[in-house]
């Protein structure tokens, strides 16, 4: 049951329209159909129907999911959200607005137009749609923040990991799939100063147009090359701890509210920043990113560099790791000898079955220490770059081994401890919270004690 619920929990918590769970005060006129109440939150029988439709729309199988399971999950989400409010956890309107805009933009790309989305969800207009989304997203964010607070300080020490592994029966030890360690060297074409000047001058023109009365939001939607913020008009919220590059942070924190920066450079290209608001330690800003384009001759020169370095490695004149440190144009991997980091685990090992298909096609046929031919790729700025790859190590599918797979076993032990902590918290919070579940659902085999028997 838990595994099935995990499959669709994201659809329930991130804020996908379909839940329509509203606060009790907003539901005074509609008593019929109330099947659950958690504090001020009300769950309607129709919420389950709508959730089934949403899961089906996302191609999530629903045949084996019961109404009891869905109600139990909805009740859990409302317990988290309700307690988050009691604990004064804050989710800002600006944060919600940004997510709403991103979701609408994503759905527009998928469905075709904003009006089709409004019609599909039977809303009056875009504002009505945004209002409904905002409430759902806010509840989901509150629930997520509450979970994070519960498990934030949960850790496991090496002895706990050892005891966890020892507690697993030998015939129940997990199998870990085939894995691979990969390294790469990146060769980027050299951008001419003329191309850089063209971008700088264009940003200066846009800046002046905004100072003369144009909308920065509109300019960002039209011109920025940052896909992460284009739909929201270049919007970001950040503080000193937000993982932006140093150059971007330095400029952002040097601005006064309402000020627009001069063009400046980061590894992503050239930016201008408009600082909208300062709220304590947080900045709310918009930016426009433009990237200079490279010439065909610069692309050819980069490819020739890649081929030359590959030949040096194959000839034994230099190791792949040393070549990465000496020649690579990618600073994230340069000093580690080109080793790639798995973003899921923050380790250097990748499960072959979970490897990005594009990367898999380039490295799956390589033997250990074999060097690929140069591959061309398009970077985030839309420019072509070239890469050579090697396989540093390979592991076949195998039964879990404590020393070889320590980090994976540690993650399993930590996950179990976090789950236990959340379960303890849930049991106690249910006892301390007003909860009502309709008698029609008394026969459900809930995992939690919703009827407080």
GROMACS .gro file of C-alpha atoms in nm:
model
  453
    1UNK     CA    1   0.000   0.000   0.000
    2UNK     CA    2   0.275   0.244   0.089
    3UNK     CA    3   0.447   0.192  -0.246
    4UNK     CA    4   0.123   0.262  -0.433
    5UNK     CA    5   0.064   0.577  -0.234
    6UNK     CA    6   0.416   0.701  -0.300
    7UNK     CA    7   0.357   0.672  -0.675
    8UNK     CA    8   0.086   0.934  -0.671
    9UNK     CA    9   0.173   1.138  -0.359
   10UNK     CA   10   0.342   1.405  -0.569
   11UNK     CA   11   0.022   1.459  -0.766
   12UNK     CA   12  -0.157   1.520  -0.437
   13UNK     CA   13   0.098   1.745  -0.269
   14UNK     CA   14   0.251   1.966  -0.540
   15UNK     CA   15  -0.080   2.123  -0.622
   16UNK     CA   16  -0.230   1.961  -0.930
   17UNK     CA   17  -0.585   2.086  -0.982
   18UNK     CA   18  -0.834   1.814  -0.898
   19UNK     CA   19  -0.829   1.802  -0.519
   20UNK     CA   20  -1.028   2.122  -0.461
   21UNK     CA   21  -0.997   2.075  -0.084
   22UNK     CA   22  -1.108   2.404   0.072
   23UNK     CA   23  -1.123   2.534   0.427
   24UNK     CA   24  -1.434   2.467   0.635
   25UNK     CA   25  -1.559   2.824   0.630
   26UNK     CA   26  -1.563   2.822   0.251
   27UNK     CA   27  -1.773   2.503   0.253
   28UNK     CA   28  -2.054   2.608   0.493
   29UNK     CA   29  -2.305   2.607   0.208
   30UNK     CA   30  -2.212   2.255   0.103
   31UNK     CA   31  -2.247   2.004   0.385
   32UNK     CA   32  -2.356   1.706   0.173
   33UNK     CA   33  -2.060   1.510   0.044
   34UNK     CA   34  -1.822   1.596   0.330
   35UNK     CA   35  -1.628   1.280   0.403
   36UNK     CA   36  -1.342   1.418   0.611
   37UNK     CA   37  -1.239   1.716   0.821
   38UNK     CA   38  -0.895   1.794   0.959
   39UNK     CA   39  -0.891   2.110   1.169
   40UNK     CA   40  -1.023   2.377   0.932
   41UNK     CA   41  -0.977   2.163   0.620
   42UNK     CA   42  -1.267   1.984   0.455
   43UNK     CA   43  -1.245   1.686   0.217
   44UNK     CA   44  -1.540   1.618  -0.015
   45UNK     CA   45  -1.640   1.288  -0.169
   46UNK     CA   46  -1.598   1.456  -0.508
   47UNK     CA   47  -1.232   1.524  -0.425
   48UNK     CA   48  -1.164   1.151  -0.454
   49UNK     CA   49  -1.341   1.134  -0.791
   50UNK     CA   50  -1.141   1.429  -0.918
   51UNK     CA   51  -0.819   1.278  -0.789
   52UNK     CA   52  -0.885   0.955  -0.979
   53UNK     CA   53  -0.933   1.163  -1.294
   54UNK     CA   54  -0.609   1.352  -1.233
   55UNK     CA   55  -0.411   1.033  -1.176
   56UNK     CA   56  -0.552   0.884  -1.496
   57UNK     CA   57  -0.462   1.202  -1.685
   58UNK     CA   58  -0.102   1.154  -1.570
   59UNK     CA   59  -0.104   0.788  -1.688
   60UNK     CA   60  -0.080   0.662  -1.329
   61UNK     CA   61  -0.260   0.324  -1.301
   62UNK     CA   62  -0.562   0.349  -1.068
   63UNK     CA   63  -0.708  -0.001  -1.098
   64UNK     CA   64  -0.554  -0.117  -0.769
   65UNK     CA   65  -0.601   0.210  -0.580
   66UNK     CA   66  -0.907   0.215  -0.354
   67UNK     CA   67  -1.113   0.513  -0.238
   68UNK     CA   68  -1.003   0.426   0.115
   69UNK     CA   69  -0.638   0.465   0.018
   70UNK     CA   70  -0.702   0.799  -0.149
   71UNK     CA   71  -0.897   0.930   0.148
   72UNK     CA   72  -0.620   0.819   0.383
   73UNK     CA   73  -0.364   1.005   0.176
   74UNK     CA   74  -0.578   1.319   0.159
   75UNK     CA   75  -0.625   1.311   0.536
   76UNK     CA   76  -0.247   1.281   0.584
   77UNK     CA   77  -0.181   1.581   0.359
   78UNK     CA   78  -0.429   1.792   0.554
   79UNK     CA   79  -0.276   1.691   0.887
   80UNK     CA   80   0.064   1.811   0.763
   81UNK     CA   81  -0.079   2.136   0.625
   82UNK     CA   82  -0.292   2.202   0.936
   83UNK     CA   83   0.000   2.151   1.173
   84UNK     CA   84   0.226   2.367   0.955
   85UNK     CA   85  -0.014   2.656   1.015
   86UNK     CA   86  -0.018   2.585   1.390
   87UNK     CA   87   0.363   2.589   1.388
   88UNK     CA   88   0.367   2.924   1.204
   89UNK     CA   89   0.534   2.783   0.894
   90UNK     CA   90   0.502   3.050   0.625
   91UNK     CA   91   0.468   3.005   0.251
   92UNK     CA   92   0.487   3.345   0.079
   93UNK     CA   93   0.241   3.467  -0.182
   94UNK     CA   94   0.531   3.546  -0.415
   95UNK     CA   95   0.656   3.188  -0.391
   96UNK     CA   96   0.308   3.050  -0.463
   97UNK     CA   97   0.255   3.294  -0.750
   98UNK     CA   98   0.580   3.185  -0.911
   99UNK     CA   99   0.484   2.815  -0.894
  100UNK     CA  100   0.135   2.889  -1.028
  101UNK     CA  101   0.283   3.072  -1.327
  102UNK     CA  102   0.525   2.785  -1.393
  103UNK     CA  103   0.246   2.525  -1.376
  104UNK     CA  104   0.020   2.721  -1.609
  105UNK     CA  105   0.309   2.767  -1.852
  106UNK     CA  106   0.383   2.393  -1.843
  107UNK     CA  107   0.017   2.303  -1.895
  108UNK     CA  108  -0.008   2.556  -2.179
  109UNK     CA  109   0.285   2.389  -2.354
  110UNK     CA  110   0.108   2.054  -2.315
  111UNK     CA  111  -0.253   2.154  -2.394
  112UNK     CA  112  -0.201   2.442  -2.634
  113UNK     CA  113  -0.358   2.753  -2.482
  114UNK     CA  114  -0.453   2.908  -2.150
  115UNK     CA  115  -0.821   2.917  -2.248
  116UNK     CA  116  -0.822   2.542  -2.305
  117UNK     CA  117  -0.688   2.494  -1.951
  118UNK     CA  118  -0.952   2.727  -1.808
  119UNK     CA  119  -1.226   2.540  -1.997
  120UNK     CA  120  -1.088   2.197  -1.908
  121UNK     CA  121  -1.101   2.276  -1.535
  122UNK     CA  122  -1.438   2.454  -1.567
  123UNK     CA  123  -1.315   2.788  -1.435
  124UNK     CA  124  -1.459   3.128  -1.521
  125UNK     CA  125  -1.133   3.280  -1.634
  126UNK     CA  126  -0.757   3.279  -1.580
  127UNK     CA  127  -0.784   3.461  -1.246
  128UNK     CA  128  -1.029   3.201  -1.120
  129UNK     CA  129  -0.794   2.924  -1.231
  130UNK     CA  130  -0.498   3.092  -1.059
  131UNK     CA  131  -0.695   3.134  -0.737
  132UNK     CA  132  -0.784   2.764  -0.729
  133UNK     CA  133  -0.429   2.661  -0.807
  134UNK     CA  134  -0.288   2.895  -0.545
  135UNK     CA  135  -0.493   2.740  -0.264
  136UNK     CA  136  -0.395   2.387  -0.361
  137UNK     CA  137  -0.028   2.469  -0.410
  138UNK     CA  138  -0.017   2.652  -0.079
  139UNK     CA  139  -0.156   2.348   0.103
  140UNK     CA  140   0.095   2.123  -0.073
  141UNK     CA  141   0.386   2.352   0.011
  142UNK     CA  142   0.277   2.372   0.375
  143UNK     CA  143   0.262   1.993   0.392
  144UNK     CA  144   0.606   1.961   0.232
  145UNK     CA  145   0.758   2.213   0.473
  146UNK     CA  146   0.604   2.032   0.769
  147UNK     CA  147   0.753   1.701   0.655
  148UNK     CA  148   1.089   1.868   0.610
  149UNK     CA  149   1.072   2.010   0.962
  150UNK     CA  150   0.993   1.668   1.111
  151UNK     CA  151   1.287   1.489   0.948
  152UNK     CA  152   1.530   1.781   0.925
  153UNK     CA  153   1.747   1.665   1.213
  154UNK     CA  154   1.709   1.289   1.161
  155UNK     CA  155   2.048   1.131   1.098
  156UNK     CA  156   2.204   0.786   1.110
  157UNK     CA  157   2.551   0.706   1.239
  158UNK     CA  158   2.773   0.422   1.107
  159UNK     CA  159   2.669   0.189   1.387
  160UNK     CA  160   2.301   0.238   1.306
  161UNK     CA  161   2.376   0.163   0.942
  162UNK     CA  162   2.561  -0.155   1.044
  163UNK     CA  163   2.273  -0.266   1.268
  164UNK     CA  164   2.021  -0.194   0.992
  165UNK     CA  165   2.217  -0.405   0.743
  166UNK     CA  166   2.263  -0.685   0.995
  167UNK     CA  167   1.886  -0.690   1.060
  168UNK     CA  168   1.807  -0.775   0.698
  169UNK     CA  169   1.763  -1.151   0.651
  170UNK     CA  170   2.016  -1.296   0.409
  171UNK     CA  171   1.743  -1.408   0.172
  172UNK     CA  172   1.596  -1.054   0.173
  173UNK     CA  173   1.908  -0.856   0.092
  174UNK     CA  174   1.841  -0.611  -0.192
  175UNK     CA  175   1.997  -0.640  -0.534
  176UNK     CA  176   2.164  -0.332  -0.676
  177UNK     CA  177   2.162  -0.284  -1.051
  178UNK     CA  178   2.460  -0.253  -1.282
  179UNK     CA  179   2.647   0.074  -1.223
  180UNK     CA  180   2.902   0.286  -1.401
  181UNK     CA  181   3.142   0.572  -1.326
  182UNK     CA  182   3.183   0.826  -1.605
  183UNK     CA  183   3.423   1.111  -1.676
  184UNK     CA  184   3.409   1.375  -1.946
  185UNK     CA  185   3.616   1.659  -2.092
  186UNK     CA  186   3.429   1.957  -2.234
  187UNK     CA  187   3.558   2.181  -2.512
  188UNK     CA  188   3.371   2.508  -2.561
  189UNK     CA  189   3.416   2.731  -2.867
  190UNK     CA  190   3.581   3.063  -2.797
  191UNK     CA  191   3.335   3.352  -2.822
  192UNK     CA  192   3.457   3.665  -2.998
  193UNK     CA  193   3.456   4.003  -2.826
  194UNK     CA  194   3.231   4.140  -3.101
  195UNK     CA  195   2.965   3.881  -3.018
  196UNK     CA  196   2.990   3.971  -2.650
  197UNK     CA  197   2.958   4.342  -2.727
  198UNK     CA  198   2.644   4.280  -2.932
  199UNK     CA  199   2.475   4.114  -2.634
  200UNK     CA  200   2.592   4.380  -2.388
  201UNK     CA  201   2.459   4.656  -2.609
  202UNK     CA  202   2.124   4.480  -2.651
  203UNK     CA  203   2.087   4.447  -2.274
  204UNK     CA  204   2.168   4.816  -2.235
  205UNK     CA  205   1.892   4.897  -2.485
  206UNK     CA  206   1.640   4.682  -2.297
  207UNK     CA  207   1.743   4.844  -1.967
  208UNK     CA  208   1.687   5.191  -2.109
  209UNK     CA  209   1.348   5.091  -2.252
  210UNK     CA  210   1.240   4.975  -1.904
  211UNK     CA  211   1.367   5.298  -1.747
  212UNK     CA  212   1.158   5.482  -2.008
  213UNK     CA  213   0.844   5.298  -1.896
  214UNK     CA  214   0.839   4.953  -2.056
  215UNK     CA  215   0.755   4.644  -1.846
  216UNK     CA  216   1.053   4.442  -1.727
  217UNK     CA  217   0.821   4.141  -1.694
  218UNK     CA  218   0.722   4.166  -2.060
  219UNK     CA  219   1.079   4.217  -2.178
  220UNK     CA  220   1.190   3.908  -1.984
  221UNK     CA  221   0.909   3.692  -2.129
  222UNK     CA  222   1.003   3.808  -2.479
  223UNK     CA  223   1.381   3.803  -2.467
  224UNK     CA  224   1.537   3.614  -2.175
  225UNK     CA  225   1.719   3.292  -2.262
  226UNK     CA  226   1.678   3.149  -1.911
  227UNK     CA  227   1.421   2.867  -1.952
  228UNK     CA  228   1.375   2.840  -1.575
  229UNK     CA  229   1.229   3.190  -1.540
  230UNK     CA  230   1.104   3.287  -1.887
  231UNK     CA  231   0.739   3.203  -1.815
  232UNK     CA  232   0.744   3.404  -1.490
  233UNK     CA  233   0.902   3.716  -1.638
  234UNK     CA  234   1.251   3.642  -1.509
  235UNK     CA  235   1.134   3.610  -1.147
  236UNK     CA  236   1.349   3.462  -0.871
  237UNK     CA  237   1.341   3.483  -0.494
  238UNK     CA  238   1.679   3.445  -0.327
  239UNK     CA  239   1.887   3.505  -0.016
  240UNK     CA  240   2.254   3.470   0.068
  241UNK     CA  241   2.220   3.091   0.096
  242UNK     CA  242   2.041   3.041  -0.237
  243UNK     CA  243   2.272   2.846  -0.474
  244UNK     CA  244   2.320   3.112  -0.741
  245UNK     CA  245   2.662   3.180  -0.892
  246UNK     CA  246   2.873   3.434  -0.702
  247UNK     CA  247   2.869   3.700  -0.974
  248UNK     CA  248   2.487   3.699  -0.983
  249UNK     CA  249   2.460   3.723  -0.604
  250UNK     CA  250   2.715   4.002  -0.582
  251UNK     CA  251   2.521   4.219  -0.826
  252UNK     CA  252   2.179   4.134  -0.679
  253UNK     CA  253   2.280   4.228  -0.325
  254UNK     CA  254   2.445   4.550  -0.441
  255UNK     CA  255   2.117   4.688  -0.582
  256UNK     CA  256   1.861   4.908  -0.414
  257UNK     CA  257   1.491   4.832  -0.436
  258UNK     CA  258   1.362   4.937  -0.778
  259UNK     CA  259   1.709   4.959  -0.933
  260UNK     CA  260   1.820   4.789  -1.258
  261UNK     CA  261   2.178   4.671  -1.290
  262UNK     CA  262   2.413   4.730  -1.578
  263UNK     CA  263   2.488   4.420  -1.788
  264UNK     CA  264   2.724   4.176  -1.617
  265UNK     CA  265   2.870   3.836  -1.704
  266UNK     CA  266   2.836   3.492  -1.547
  267UNK     CA  267   2.918   3.148  -1.686
  268UNK     CA  268   2.565   3.141  -1.834
  269UNK     CA  269   2.598   3.461  -2.038
  270UNK     CA  270   2.516   3.826  -1.970
  271UNK     CA  271   2.240   3.950  -1.738
  272UNK     CA  272   2.059   4.256  -1.616
  273UNK     CA  273   1.875   4.238  -1.282
  274UNK     CA  274   1.573   4.439  -1.168
  275UNK     CA  275   1.540   4.427  -0.788
  276UNK     CA  276   1.167   4.441  -0.713
  277UNK     CA  277   1.153   4.400  -0.335
  278UNK     CA  278   1.372   4.348  -0.031
  279UNK     CA  279   1.198   4.147   0.243
  280UNK     CA  280   1.431   4.098   0.538
  281UNK     CA  281   1.706   3.865   0.414
  282UNK     CA  282   1.520   3.780   0.093
  283UNK     CA  283   1.534   3.950  -0.245
  284UNK     CA  284   1.256   3.931  -0.503
  285UNK     CA  285   1.402   4.009  -0.843
  286UNK     CA  286   1.366   3.964  -1.215
  287UNK     CA  287   1.648   3.917  -1.462
  288UNK     CA  288   1.708   3.887  -1.834
  289UNK     CA  289   1.977   3.654  -1.968
  290UNK     CA  290   2.125   3.683  -2.316
  291UNK     CA  291   2.412   3.473  -2.444
  292UNK     CA  292   2.655   3.562  -2.723
  293UNK     CA  293   2.659   3.318  -3.014
  294UNK     CA  294   2.969   3.153  -3.153
  295UNK     CA  295   3.090   3.142  -3.512
  296UNK     CA  296   3.123   2.831  -3.729
  297UNK     CA  297   3.502   2.869  -3.728
  298UNK     CA  298   3.506   2.874  -3.347
  299UNK     CA  299   3.299   2.553  -3.341
  300UNK     CA  300   3.545   2.385  -3.579
  301UNK     CA  301   3.840   2.491  -3.363
  302UNK     CA  302   3.674   2.341  -3.052
  303UNK     CA  303   3.613   2.009  -3.230
  304UNK     CA  304   3.976   1.996  -3.343
  305UNK     CA  305   4.091   2.056  -2.984
  306UNK     CA  306   3.872   1.766  -2.866
  307UNK     CA  307   4.017   1.531  -3.129
  308UNK     CA  308   4.374   1.637  -3.047
  309UNK     CA  309   4.332   1.574  -2.672
  310UNK     CA  310   4.162   1.238  -2.739
  311UNK     CA  311   4.460   1.131  -2.950
  312UNK     CA  312   4.702   1.234  -2.674
  313UNK     CA  313   4.513   1.023  -2.420
  314UNK     CA  314   4.497   0.717  -2.648
  315UNK     CA  315   4.870   0.751  -2.721
  316UNK     CA  316   4.942   0.743  -2.347
  317UNK     CA  317   5.091   1.094  -2.342
  318UNK     CA  318   4.848   1.202  -2.069
  319UNK     CA  319   4.583   1.038  -1.852
  320UNK     CA  320   4.217   1.123  -1.897
  321UNK     CA  321   4.201   1.275  -1.546
  322UNK     CA  322   4.506   1.495  -1.606
  323UNK     CA  323   4.374   1.599  -1.945
  324UNK     CA  324   4.045   1.703  -1.784
  325UNK     CA  325   4.231   1.918  -1.531
  326UNK     CA  326   4.445   2.073  -1.803
  327UNK     CA  327   4.202   2.118  -2.093
  328UNK     CA  328   3.839   2.095  -1.983
  329UNK     CA  329   3.625   2.408  -2.009
  330UNK     CA  330   3.375   2.281  -1.752
  331UNK     CA  331   3.481   2.399  -1.407
  332UNK     CA  332   3.230   2.173  -1.224
  333UNK     CA  333   3.417   1.858  -1.334
  334UNK     CA  334   3.758   1.994  -1.428
  335UNK     CA  335   3.927   1.956  -1.089
  336UNK     CA  336   3.779   1.611  -1.024
  337UNK     CA  337   3.944   1.469  -1.333
  338UNK     CA  338   3.621   1.497  -1.529
  339UNK     CA  339   3.419   1.265  -1.300
  340UNK     CA  340   3.043   1.320  -1.324
  341UNK     CA  341   2.833   1.338  -1.006
  342UNK     CA  342   2.500   1.158  -0.989
  343UNK     CA  343   2.248   1.431  -0.894
  344UNK     CA  344   2.021   1.173  -0.728
  345UNK     CA  345   2.283   1.037  -0.489
  346UNK     CA  346   2.567   1.294  -0.504
  347UNK     CA  347   2.802   1.001  -0.571
  348UNK     CA  348   3.005   0.922  -0.882
  349UNK     CA  349   2.819   0.597  -0.951
  350UNK     CA  350   2.521   0.583  -1.188
  351UNK     CA  351   2.274   0.298  -1.223
  352UNK     CA  352   2.265   0.207  -1.590
  353UNK     CA  353   1.887   0.168  -1.595
  354UNK     CA  354   1.844   0.520  -1.453
  355UNK     CA  355   2.107   0.687  -1.668
  356UNK     CA  356   1.991   0.971  -1.893
  357UNK     CA  357   1.919   0.808  -2.233
  358UNK     CA  358   2.130   1.064  -2.416
  359UNK     CA  359   2.431   0.994  -2.193
  360UNK     CA  360   2.363   0.617  -2.197
  361UNK     CA  361   2.392   0.609  -2.575
  362UNK     CA  362   2.740   0.764  -2.555
  363UNK     CA  363   2.897   0.552  -2.279
  364UNK     CA  364   2.715   0.217  -2.256
  365UNK     CA  365   2.933   0.059  -2.525
  366UNK     CA  366   3.265   0.181  -2.381
  367UNK     CA  367   3.502  -0.046  -2.193
  368UNK     CA  368   3.679   0.081  -1.881
  369UNK     CA  369   3.937   0.349  -1.979
  370UNK     CA  370   3.822   0.354  -2.342
  371UNK     CA  371   3.780   0.708  -2.479
  372UNK     CA  372   3.487   0.806  -2.698
  373UNK     CA  373   3.501   1.010  -3.015
  374UNK     CA  374   3.401   1.375  -2.969
  375UNK     CA  375   3.025   1.433  -2.941
  376UNK     CA  376   2.861   1.767  -3.008
  377UNK     CA  377   2.599   1.902  -2.770
  378UNK     CA  378   2.410   2.227  -2.732
  379UNK     CA  379   2.472   2.406  -2.404
  380UNK     CA  380   2.221   2.614  -2.204
  381UNK     CA  381   2.307   2.921  -2.412
  382UNK     CA  382   2.221   2.743  -2.736
  383UNK     CA  383   2.586   2.716  -2.842
  384UNK     CA  384   2.751   2.397  -2.965
  385UNK     CA  385   3.019   2.237  -2.748
  386UNK     CA  386   3.214   1.912  -2.774
  387UNK     CA  387   3.272   1.633  -2.523
  388UNK     CA  388   3.479   1.318  -2.498
  389UNK     CA  389   3.387   1.050  -2.244
  390UNK     CA  390   3.551   0.760  -2.068
  391UNK     CA  391   3.424   0.489  -1.835
  392UNK     CA  392   3.621   0.500  -1.510
  393UNK     CA  393   3.470   0.185  -1.358
  394UNK     CA  394   3.186  -0.064  -1.398
  395UNK     CA  395   2.992  -0.285  -1.154
  396UNK     CA  396   2.763  -0.567  -1.258
  397UNK     CA  397   2.427  -0.631  -1.090
  398UNK     CA  398   2.501  -0.771  -0.743
  399UNK     CA  399   2.365  -0.857  -0.401
  400UNK     CA  400   2.407  -0.574  -0.151
  401UNK     CA  401   2.751  -0.569   0.009
  402UNK     CA  402   2.811  -0.360   0.321
  403UNK     CA  403   3.152  -0.224   0.225
  404UNK     CA  404   3.094  -0.178  -0.148
  405UNK     CA  405   2.743  -0.035  -0.116
  406UNK     CA  406   2.774   0.149   0.215
  407UNK     CA  407   2.629   0.478   0.087
  408UNK     CA  408   2.321   0.307  -0.059
  409UNK     CA  409   2.267   0.107   0.259
  410UNK     CA  410   2.306   0.425   0.462
  411UNK     CA  411   2.037   0.593   0.252
  412UNK     CA  412   1.803   0.295   0.310
  413UNK     CA  413   1.869   0.311   0.684
  414UNK     CA  414   1.811   0.687   0.690
  415UNK     CA  415   1.489   0.652   0.492
  416UNK     CA  416   1.357   0.393   0.735
  417UNK     CA  417   1.443   0.614   1.034
  418UNK     CA  418   1.277   0.916   0.872
  419UNK     CA  419   0.965   0.713   0.797
  420UNK     CA  420   0.952   0.594   1.158
  421UNK     CA  421   0.987   0.953   1.280
  422UNK     CA  422   0.703   1.072   1.054
  423UNK     CA  423   0.482   0.781   1.165
  424UNK     CA  424   0.539   0.866   1.533
  425UNK     CA  425   0.467   1.232   1.465
  426UNK     CA  426   0.151   1.145   1.271
  427UNK     CA  427   0.013   0.923   1.547
  428UNK     CA  428   0.062   1.190   1.812
  429UNK     CA  429  -0.069   1.474   1.595
  430UNK     CA  430  -0.384   1.279   1.503
  431UNK     CA  431  -0.462   1.245   1.874
  432UNK     CA  432  -0.421   1.621   1.928
  433UNK     CA  433  -0.616   1.736   1.618
  434UNK     CA  434  -0.988   1.758   1.546
  435UNK     CA  435  -1.056   1.492   1.281
  436UNK     CA  436  -1.382   1.367   1.138
  437UNK     CA  437  -1.422   1.077   0.893
  438UNK     CA  438  -1.763   0.992   0.748
  439UNK     CA  439  -1.921   0.669   0.880
  440UNK     CA  440  -1.934   0.535   0.522
  441UNK     CA  441  -1.557   0.486   0.545
  442UNK     CA  442  -1.551   0.304   0.882
  443UNK     CA  443  -1.477  -0.028   0.714
  444UNK     CA  444  -1.158   0.107   0.555
  445UNK     CA  445  -0.834  -0.052   0.675
  446UNK     CA  446  -0.655   0.282   0.724
  447UNK     CA  447  -0.288   0.281   0.819
  448UNK     CA  448  -0.353   0.566   1.063
  449UNK     CA  449  -0.601   0.578   1.351
  450UNK     CA  450  -0.837   0.832   1.193
  451UNK     CA  451  -1.133   0.716   1.405
  452UNK     CA  452  -0.922   0.741   1.724
  453UNK     CA  453  -1.032   0.401   1.849
   0.00000   0.00000   0.00000
